[in-house]
CSV table of C-alpha atoms and ligand atoms in Angstrom, one decimal:
chain,number,residue,atom,x,y,z
A,151,ARG,CA,-3.9,7.6,-16.4
A,152,GLY,CA,-0.4,6.4,-16.1
A,153,ALA,CA,1.1,9.9,-16.3
A,154,GLY,CA,3.8,8.8,-13.9
A,155,ARG,CA,5.0,6.1,-16.2
A,156,ARG,CA,8.0,6.8,-18.4
A,157,ALA,CA,8.4,5.2,-21.8
A,158,ALA,CA,10.5,2.1,-21.7
A,159,PRO,CA,13.0,1.4,-24.5
A,160,ALA,CA,12.0,-1.2,-27.1
A,161,PRO,CA,12.8,-4.7,-25.8
A,162,ALA,CA,15.7,-6.3,-27.6
A,163,ARG,CA,13.9,-9.5,-28.3
A,164,ALA,CA,11.6,-10.7,-31.0
A,165,ALA,CA,7.9,-11.4,-30.3
A,166,PRO,CA,7.5,-15.1,-29.9
A,167,ALA,CA,5.3,-17.1,-32.3
A,168,ARG,CA,2.8,-18.1,-29.6
A,169,ARG,CA,1.5,-14.6,-29.6
A,170,ALA,CA,-0.2,-15.3,-32.9
A,171,GLY,CA,-3.3,-16.3,-30.9
A,172,ARG,CA,-5.4,-14.2,-28.6
A,173,MET,CA,-4.1,-15.8,-25.5
A,174,THR,CA,-2.1,-13.4,-23.3
A,175,ARG,CA,1.0,-14.8,-21.5
A,176,VAL,CA,1.0,-13.4,-18.0
A,177,ALA,CA,3.8,-13.7,-15.5
A,178,VAL,CA,2.5,-13.4,-12.0
A,179,LEU,CA,5.2,-12.0,-9.7
A,180,LYS,CA,4.7,-13.1,-6.1
A,181,GLY,CA,6.4,-14.0,-2.9
A,182,GLY,CA,9.7,-12.1,-2.8
A,183,ARG,CA,11.8,-11.5,0.2
A,184,SER,CA,9.8,-8.9,2.0
A,185,LEU,CA,8.1,-9.3,5.4
A,186,GLU,CA,4.8,-9.5,3.5
A,187,ARG,CA,5.9,-12.6,1.5
A,188,GLN,CA,3.1,-14.8,2.9
A,189,VAL,CA,0.4,-12.3,2.0
A,190,SER,CA,1.9,-11.9,-1.5
A,191,LEU,CA,2.0,-15.7,-2.0
A,192,LYS,CA,-1.7,-15.7,-1.3
A,193,SER,CA,-2.5,-12.7,-3.5
A,194,GLY,CA,-0.4,-14.2,-6.3
A,195,ALA,CA,-2.1,-17.7,-6.1
A,196,ARG,CA,-5.5,-16.1,-6.2
A,197,VAL,CA,-4.5,-13.9,-9.1
A,198,GLN,CA,-3.1,-16.9,-11.0
A,199,ASP,CA,-6.3,-18.9,-10.5
A,200,ALA,CA,-8.4,-15.9,-11.8
A,201,LEU,CA,-6.1,-15.5,-14.9
A,202,GLU,CA,-6.3,-19.2,-15.7
A,203,ARG,CA,-10.1,-19.1,-15.5
A,204,LEU,CA,-10.0,-16.1,-17.8
A,205,GLY,CA,-8.1,-18.3,-20.3
A,206,HIS,CA,-4.7,-16.7,-20.1
A,207,ASP,CA,-1.4,-18.5,-20.4
A,208,VAL,CA,-0.1,-18.1,-16.8
A,209,VAL,CA,3.4,-18.5,-15.3
A,210,GLY,CA,4.0,-17.9,-11.6
A,211,ILE,CA,7.3,-16.5,-10.6
A,212,ASP,CA,8.4,-16.5,-6.9
A,213,VAL,CA,10.6,-13.4,-7.1
A,214,GLY,CA,14.2,-14.0,-6.1
A,215,HIS,CA,17.8,-13.6,-7.4
A,216,ASP,CA,16.8,-15.3,-10.7
A,217,LEU,CA,14.0,-12.9,-11.6
A,218,VAL,CA,15.6,-11.5,-14.7
A,219,ALA,CA,16.4,-15.0,-16.0
A,220,ARG,CA,12.9,-16.2,-15.3
A,221,LEU,CA,11.4,-13.3,-17.1
A,222,ARG,CA,13.7,-13.8,-20.1
A,223,ASP,CA,12.6,-17.5,-20.2
A,224,ALA,CA,8.9,-16.7,-19.8
A,225,VAL,CA,8.8,-13.9,-22.3
A,226,PRO,CA,5.5,-12.6,-20.9
A,227,ASP,CA,3.2,-10.2,-22.7
A,228,VAL,CA,2.6,-8.6,-19.3
A,229,ALA,CA,3.7,-9.1,-15.7
A,230,PHE,CA,1.1,-9.0,-13.0
A,231,VAL,CA,3.0,-7.7,-9.9
A,232,ALA,CA,1.3,-9.3,-6.9
A,233,LEU,CA,4.2,-8.3,-4.5
A,234,HIS,CA,3.8,-6.4,-1.3
A,235,GLY,CA,6.3,-4.5,0.7
A,236,ARG,CA,10.0,-4.0,0.0
A,237,ASP,CA,11.3,-4.5,-3.6
A,238,GLY,CA,7.9,-5.4,-5.1
A,239,GLU,CA,5.9,-2.4,-4.1
A,240,ASP,CA,8.6,0.3,-3.8
A,241,GLY,CA,9.6,0.6,-7.4
A,242,THR,CA,12.6,-1.8,-7.4
A,243,VAL,CA,10.9,-4.6,-9.4
A,244,GLN,CA,9.1,-2.0,-11.5
A,245,GLU,CA,12.5,-0.5,-12.5
A,246,LEU,CA,13.7,-3.9,-13.6
A,247,LEU,CA,10.6,-4.5,-15.6
A,248,GLU,CA,11.1,-1.1,-17.3
A,249,ALA,CA,14.7,-2.0,-18.1
A,250,LEU,CA,13.6,-5.3,-19.6
A,251,GLY,CA,10.7,-3.7,-21.6
A,252,VAL,CA,8.1,-5.9,-19.9
A,253,ARG,CA,4.6,-4.4,-19.6
A,254,TYR,CA,3.4,-4.6,-16.0
A,255,THR,CA,0.3,-3.9,-13.8
A,256,GLY,CA,-0.2,-1.1,-11.3
A,257,SER,CA,1.7,2.1,-10.7
A,258,GLY,CA,5.0,3.0,-12.3
A,259,VAL,CA,8.4,3.4,-10.6
A,260,SER,CA,8.0,6.9,-9.4
A,261,ALA,CA,4.5,6.5,-7.9
A,262,CYS,CA,5.7,3.3,-6.2
A,263,ILE,CA,8.6,5.1,-4.7
A,264,ARG,CA,6.3,7.9,-3.4
A,265,CYS,CA,3.8,5.5,-1.9
A,266,ALA,CA,6.2,3.1,-0.3
A,267,ASP,CA,7.9,5.9,1.7
A,268,LYS,CA,5.2,7.2,4.1
A,269,VAL,CA,7.2,10.3,4.9
A,270,LEU,CA,7.6,11.2,1.2
A,271,ALA,CA,3.9,10.5,0.6
A,272,LYS,CA,2.9,12.7,3.5
A,273,HIS,CA,5.1,15.5,2.3
A,274,HIS,CA,3.4,15.3,-1.1
A,275,MET,CA,0.0,15.3,0.6
A,276,ARG,CA,0.8,18.2,2.9
A,277,ASP,CA,2.1,20.3,0.0
A,278,ALA,CA,-1.1,19.6,-1.9
A,279,GLN,CA,-3.2,20.5,1.1
A,280,ILE,CA,-4.6,17.0,1.5
A,281,PRO,CA,-5.2,16.4,5.2
A,282,THR,CA,-2.7,14.0,6.8
A,283,PRO,CA,-1.9,13.7,10.5
A,284,ASP,CA,0.9,16.1,11.7
A,285,PHE,CA,4.2,14.4,11.9
A,286,PHE,CA,8.0,14.6,12.3
A,287,ALA,CA,10.3,12.2,10.6
A,288,PHE,CA,13.9,11.3,11.3
A,289,THR,CA,16.6,9.0,10.0
A,290,GLU,CA,18.8,6.9,12.4
A,291,THR,CA,21.6,9.2,11.4
A,292,ALA,CA,19.7,12.2,12.8
A,293,PHE,CA,19.6,10.4,16.2
A,294,LYS,CA,23.2,9.0,16.1
A,295,GLN,CA,25.0,12.0,14.6
A,296,LEU,CA,22.8,15.1,15.1
A,297,GLY,CA,21.4,14.4,18.6
A,298,ALA,CA,17.8,14.4,17.4
A,299,ALA,CA,16.8,12.8,20.7
A,300,ASP,CA,17.2,16.3,22.2
A,301,ALA,CA,14.4,17.5,20.0
A,302,LEU,CA,12.0,14.9,21.2
A,303,PRO,CA,10.4,17.0,24.0
A,304,ALA,CA,9.7,19.8,21.5
A,305,ILE,CA,8.2,17.3,19.1
A,306,GLU,CA,6.1,15.6,21.8
A,307,GLN,CA,4.8,19.0,22.8
A,308,ARG,CA,3.8,19.9,19.2
A,309,LEU,CA,2.1,16.5,18.5
A,310,ARG,CA,0.7,16.0,21.9
A,311,PHE,CA,0.3,12.5,23.5
A,312,PRO,CA,-0.6,9.9,22.5
A,313,ILE,CA,1.7,9.7,19.6
A,314,VAL,CA,2.0,7.0,16.9
A,315,VAL,CA,5.6,5.9,16.0
A,316,LYS,CA,6.1,4.0,12.7
A,317,PRO,CA,8.7,3.0,10.2
A,318,ALA,CA,8.5,5.0,7.0
A,319,GLY,CA,8.7,1.9,4.8
A,320,GLN,CA,6.6,-0.9,6.1
A,321,GLY,CA,3.1,-2.3,5.7
A,322,SER,CA,0.7,-4.6,7.6
A,323,ALA,CA,1.1,-2.4,10.7
A,324,LEU,CA,4.6,-3.9,11.2
A,325,GLY,CA,6.6,-1.9,13.7
A,326,ILE,CA,3.8,0.6,14.5
A,327,LYS,CA,3.7,1.5,18.1
A,328,PHE,CA,1.5,3.6,20.2
A,329,ALA,CA,3.3,5.9,22.7
A,330,ALA,CA,1.0,7.2,25.5
A,331,THR,CA,3.7,9.0,27.5
A,332,PRO,CA,7.3,10.3,26.9
A,333,ALA,CA,8.5,7.2,28.6
A,334,ASP,CA,7.1,5.0,25.7
A,335,VAL,CA,8.8,6.9,22.9
A,336,PRO,CA,12.4,5.6,23.1
A,337,GLY,CA,11.3,2.0,23.0
A,338,ALA,CA,8.8,2.7,20.2
A,339,LEU,CA,11.6,4.4,18.2
A,340,VAL,CA,14.0,1.4,18.7
A,341,ALA,CA,11.2,-1.0,17.5
A,342,ALA,CA,10.5,1.2,14.4
A,343,PHE,CA,14.2,1.6,13.5
A,344,SER,CA,14.5,-2.2,13.5
A,345,TYR,CA,12.5,-2.1,10.3
A,346,GLY,CA,14.3,0.6,8.5
A,347,ASP,CA,16.4,3.8,8.9
A,348,LYS,CA,13.6,6.3,8.6
A,349,VAL,CA,10.9,6.7,11.2
A,350,LEU,CA,8.0,9.0,11.7
A,351,LEU,CA,6.2,10.3,14.8
A,352,GLU,CA,2.6,11.1,14.0
A,353,ARG,CA,-0.3,12.6,15.8
A,354,HIS,CA,-2.6,9.9,17.0
A,355,VAL,CA,-6.1,10.2,15.5
A,356,ARG,CA,-8.8,8.6,17.6
A,357,GLY,CA,-11.5,7.4,15.4
A,358,ARG,CA,-12.6,5.0,12.7
A,359,ASP,CA,-10.3,3.2,10.2
A,360,LEU,CA,-11.5,3.6,6.6
A,361,ALA,CA,-10.0,2.5,3.3
A,362,VAL,CA,-10.9,3.6,-0.2
A,363,SER,CA,-9.6,1.5,-3.1
A,364,VAL,CA,-9.2,3.2,-6.5
A,365,LEU,CA,-9.5,1.3,-9.8
A,366,ALA,CA,-8.6,3.1,-13.0
A,367,GLY,CA,-9.0,6.6,-11.4
A,368,GLU,CA,-12.4,5.7,-9.9
A,369,ALA,CA,-13.1,5.4,-6.2
A,370,LEU,CA,-14.7,2.1,-5.1
A,371,PRO,CA,-17.1,2.0,-2.0
A,372,VAL,CA,-15.5,2.8,1.3
A,373,VAL,CA,-14.5,-0.1,3.6
A,374,GLU,CA,-14.3,0.2,7.4
A,375,ALA,CA,-12.0,-2.0,9.5
A,376,ILE,CA,-13.5,-2.5,12.9
A,377,PRO,CA,-11.3,-4.2,15.6
A,378,ARG,CA,-13.2,-6.8,17.6
A,379,GLU,CA,-11.4,-6.3,20.8
A,380,GLU,CA,-10.9,-3.2,22.9
A,381,ASP,CA,-7.1,-3.2,22.8
A,382,PHE,CA,-7.1,-1.1,19.6
A,383,TYR,CA,-3.7,0.3,20.4
A,384,ASP,CA,-2.1,-3.0,19.4
A,385,PHE,CA,-2.0,-2.2,15.7
A,386,GLU,CA,-0.2,-5.3,14.6
A,387,ALA,CA,-2.8,-7.5,16.2
A,388,ARG,CA,-5.5,-5.9,14.1
A,389,TYR,CA,-4.0,-7.5,11.0
A,390,GLU,CA,-4.4,-11.0,12.4
A,391,ILE,CA,-7.2,-12.9,10.8
A,392,GLY,CA,-10.3,-12.7,12.9
A,393,ARG,CA,-9.2,-9.8,15.0
A,394,THR,CA,-10.9,-7.3,12.7
A,395,ASP,CA,-14.2,-7.1,10.9
A,396,PHE,CA,-14.5,-5.4,7.6
A,397,VAL,CA,-17.7,-3.6,6.6
A,398,CYS,CA,-18.3,-2.6,3.0
A,399,PRO,CA,-19.9,-0.2,2.2
A,400,ALA,CA,-18.9,1.5,5.5
A,401,GLN,CA,-21.7,2.6,7.7
A,402,VAL,CA,-21.0,6.3,7.4
A,403,ALA,CA,-23.0,9.3,6.3
A,404,ASP,CA,-23.1,9.8,2.5
A,405,GLU,CA,-21.2,13.0,2.7
A,406,VAL,CA,-18.4,11.3,4.7
A,407,ALA,CA,-18.1,8.5,2.1
A,408,GLU,CA,-18.1,11.0,-0.7
A,409,ARG,CA,-15.4,13.1,1.0
A,410,ALA,CA,-13.3,10.0,1.7
A,411,GLN,CA,-13.5,9.0,-2.0
A,412,GLU,CA,-12.7,12.6,-3.1
A,413,LEU,CA,-9.6,12.6,-0.8
A,414,ALA,CA,-8.5,9.2,-2.1
A,415,LEU,CA,-8.7,10.4,-5.7
A,416,ALA,CA,-6.8,13.5,-4.8
A,417,VAL,CA,-4.0,11.4,-3.3
A,418,TRP,CA,-4.0,9.1,-6.2
A,419,GLU,CA,-3.5,12.0,-8.6
A,420,VAL,CA,-0.8,13.7,-6.4
A,421,LEU,CA,1.2,10.6,-6.1
A,422,GLY,CA,0.8,9.6,-9.8
A,423,CYS,CA,-0.8,6.2,-9.2
A,424,ALA,CA,-2.0,4.0,-12.1
A,425,GLY,CA,-4.1,0.9,-12.4
A,426,PHE,CA,-5.2,0.3,-8.9
A,427,ALA,CA,-4.3,1.4,-5.3
A,428,ARG,CA,-5.7,1.6,-1.8
A,429,VAL,CA,-5.8,4.7,0.3
A,430,ASP,CA,-6.0,4.3,4.1
A,431,LEU,CA,-7.7,7.0,6.1
A,432,MET,CA,-8.9,7.9,9.6
A,433,LEU,CA,-12.3,9.5,10.5
A,434,GLU,CA,-11.6,11.4,13.6
A,435,GLU,CA,-14.2,10.9,16.3
A,436,SER,CA,-14.1,14.3,18.0
A,437,THR,CA,-14.1,16.5,14.9
A,438,GLY,CA,-15.6,14.3,12.1
A,439,GLU,CA,-12.6,15.1,10.0
A,440,LEU,CA,-11.0,12.8,7.5
A,441,THR,CA,-7.2,12.4,7.3
A,442,VAL,CA,-5.1,10.3,5.0
A,443,LEU,CA,-2.6,7.9,6.6
A,444,GLU,CA,-1.0,6.3,3.6
A,445,VAL,CA,-1.4,4.8,0.1
A,446,ASN,CA,-0.7,1.2,-0.8
A,447,ALA,CA,0.5,0.9,-4.4
A,448,ILE,CA,-0.1,-2.8,-4.5
A,449,PRO,CA,-2.9,-3.6,-2.0
A,450,GLY,CA,-3.7,-7.2,-0.9
A,451,LEU,CA,-5.6,-9.3,-3.3
A,452,THR,CA,-6.4,-12.2,-0.9
A,453,GLU,CA,-9.8,-13.6,0.1
A,454,THR,CA,-10.0,-11.2,3.0
A,455,SER,CA,-8.3,-8.2,1.4
A,456,LEU,CA,-10.1,-4.8,1.2
A,457,LEU,CA,-9.8,-4.0,-2.6
A,458,PRO,CA,-11.5,-7.2,-3.7
A,459,GLN,CA,-14.3,-6.6,-1.2
A,460,ALA,CA,-14.8,-3.0,-2.3
A,461,ALA,CA,-14.8,-4.1,-6.0
A,462,ASP,CA,-17.4,-6.8,-5.1
A,463,ALA,CA,-19.6,-4.1,-3.5
A,464,ALA,CA,-19.3,-2.1,-6.7
A,465,GLY,CA,-20.5,-5.2,-8.7
A,466,ILE,CA,-17.0,-6.1,-10.0
A,467,ALA,CA,-16.3,-9.8,-9.3
A,468,PHE,CA,-12.7,-10.9,-8.6
A,469,ASP,CA,-12.0,-12.3,-12.1
A,470,GLU,CA,-13.3,-9.1,-13.7
A,471,LEU,CA,-11.2,-7.0,-11.4
A,472,ILE,CA,-8.0,-9.0,-12.3
A,473,GLU,CA,-8.9,-8.8,-16.1
A,474,ARG,CA,-9.3,-5.0,-15.8
A,475,ILE,CA,-6.0,-4.6,-13.9
A,476,VAL,CA,-4.2,-6.5,-16.6
A,477,ALA,CA,-5.9,-4.5,-19.4
A,478,LEU,CA,-5.0,-1.2,-17.6
A,479,ALA,CA,-1.2,-2.0,-17.7
A,480,PRO,CA,0.2,0.6,-20.0
A,481,ALA,CA,2.0,-0.6,-23.2
A,482,VAL,CA,5.7,-0.3,-23.2
A,483,ALA,CA,7.5,1.5,-26.0
B,212,LIG,N1,-1.7,8.4,13.3
B,212,LIG,C1,-2.5,7.4,13.6
B,212,LIG,N2,-3.6,7.5,14.4
B,212,LIG,C2,-4.4,6.4,14.7
B,212,LIG,N3,-4.2,5.2,14.2
B,212,LIG,C3,-3.2,5.0,13.4
B,212,LIG,C4,-2.3,6.1,13.0
B,212,LIG,N4,-1.3,5.6,12.2
B,212,LIG,C5,-1.6,4.3,12.1
B,212,LIG,N5,-2.7,3.9,12.8
B,212,LIG,C6,-3.3,2.6,12.8
B,212,LIG,O1,-2.4,1.6,12.3
B,212,LIG,C7,-2.9,1.0,11.1
B,212,LIG,C8,-1.8,0.9,10.1
B,212,LIG,O2,-1.2,2.2,9.8
B,212,LIG,P1,-0.8,2.6,8.4
B,212,LIG,O3,-0.2,4.0,8.5
B,212,LIG,O4,-1.9,2.5,7.4
B,212,LIG,O5,0.4,1.7,8.0
B,212,LIG,P2,0.5,0.2,7.3
B,212,LIG,O6,-0.9,-0.2,6.9
B,212,LIG,O7,1.4,0.4,6.1
B,212,LIG,O8,1.1,-0.7,8.3
B,212,LIG,C9,-4.0,2.0,10.6
B,212,LIG,O9,-4.9,1.4,9.8
B,212,LIG,C10,-4.5,2.5,11.9
B,212,LIG,O10,-5.4,1.5,12.5
B,213,LIG,MG1,-2.3,0.9,6.0
């Protein structure tokens, strides 16, 4: 556990007197400037409530330009990183916490970097023979300076239509488009590039959406996300409240659930995750095969989020889940 974490230097500050007691001072990092700010504020508020009920000394920090100053003021024993998306989930905030010698929850810098970049994560999976849908990835530079557009017909032939186009570094289905024909591809690419400079074209897997959350290297029960409406190609709409039903444990054969959990743990290991994470998979309708789409280093912790639901199905109530995530945070040197 936590193999991906590097030892941080000893913090250049004295332990405050209030640590004499058993109360742990926890700084909850939430909000931030990412597109998933609102989800993070909800995750953070819920985590704060749980920590208070658990008797901790809690300070909430809306992450912005004064983060370092706020952390220096708060002098937390541990930081609970309840951030999603850019900066909070991609290793940036984790690097700062390492530099400051602050203990923090979840995966370390390198695992966050690997998970936040879908292309990098998929390369790691492919190298480790973990099934992930076939893909080709390009930067904007490849299109602007190397004429990558000329390679699109070859790519389209290799992946076959329909194709999914998505930015390498987003969450909550933002910028994910479905291309049914070659005519849909340029528009989908433009949309994806508006979120970042790396985009992937991926084979579309027709089937069921599954997620396996992992806590301390153990897989929790499988959750299935079932869209209510038929327009299942509108990925962004699926994330809107009430557009999707979540079923936990998923109604799949035991061997499918076991295989999904096995794959999730394999990805967790390969990417070097720690603490908790959520692995998103597809169960292909025509072949019954499972493929891994991506890993979320800091999955949502809101009322409707999948990890808390999966934990609940495993008999782990929300407060206990939060307490365990805090306890799992590796000590800093
Ligand atoms: N290759 C694909 N085939 C079929 N559906 C996909 C594919 N990629 C993404 N999706 C759909 O879009 C959703 C979000 O995609 P995902 O890769 O998990 O990105 P994120 O959750 O970070 O936005 C998936 O849960 C799935 O419903
Ligand atoms: Mg996902």
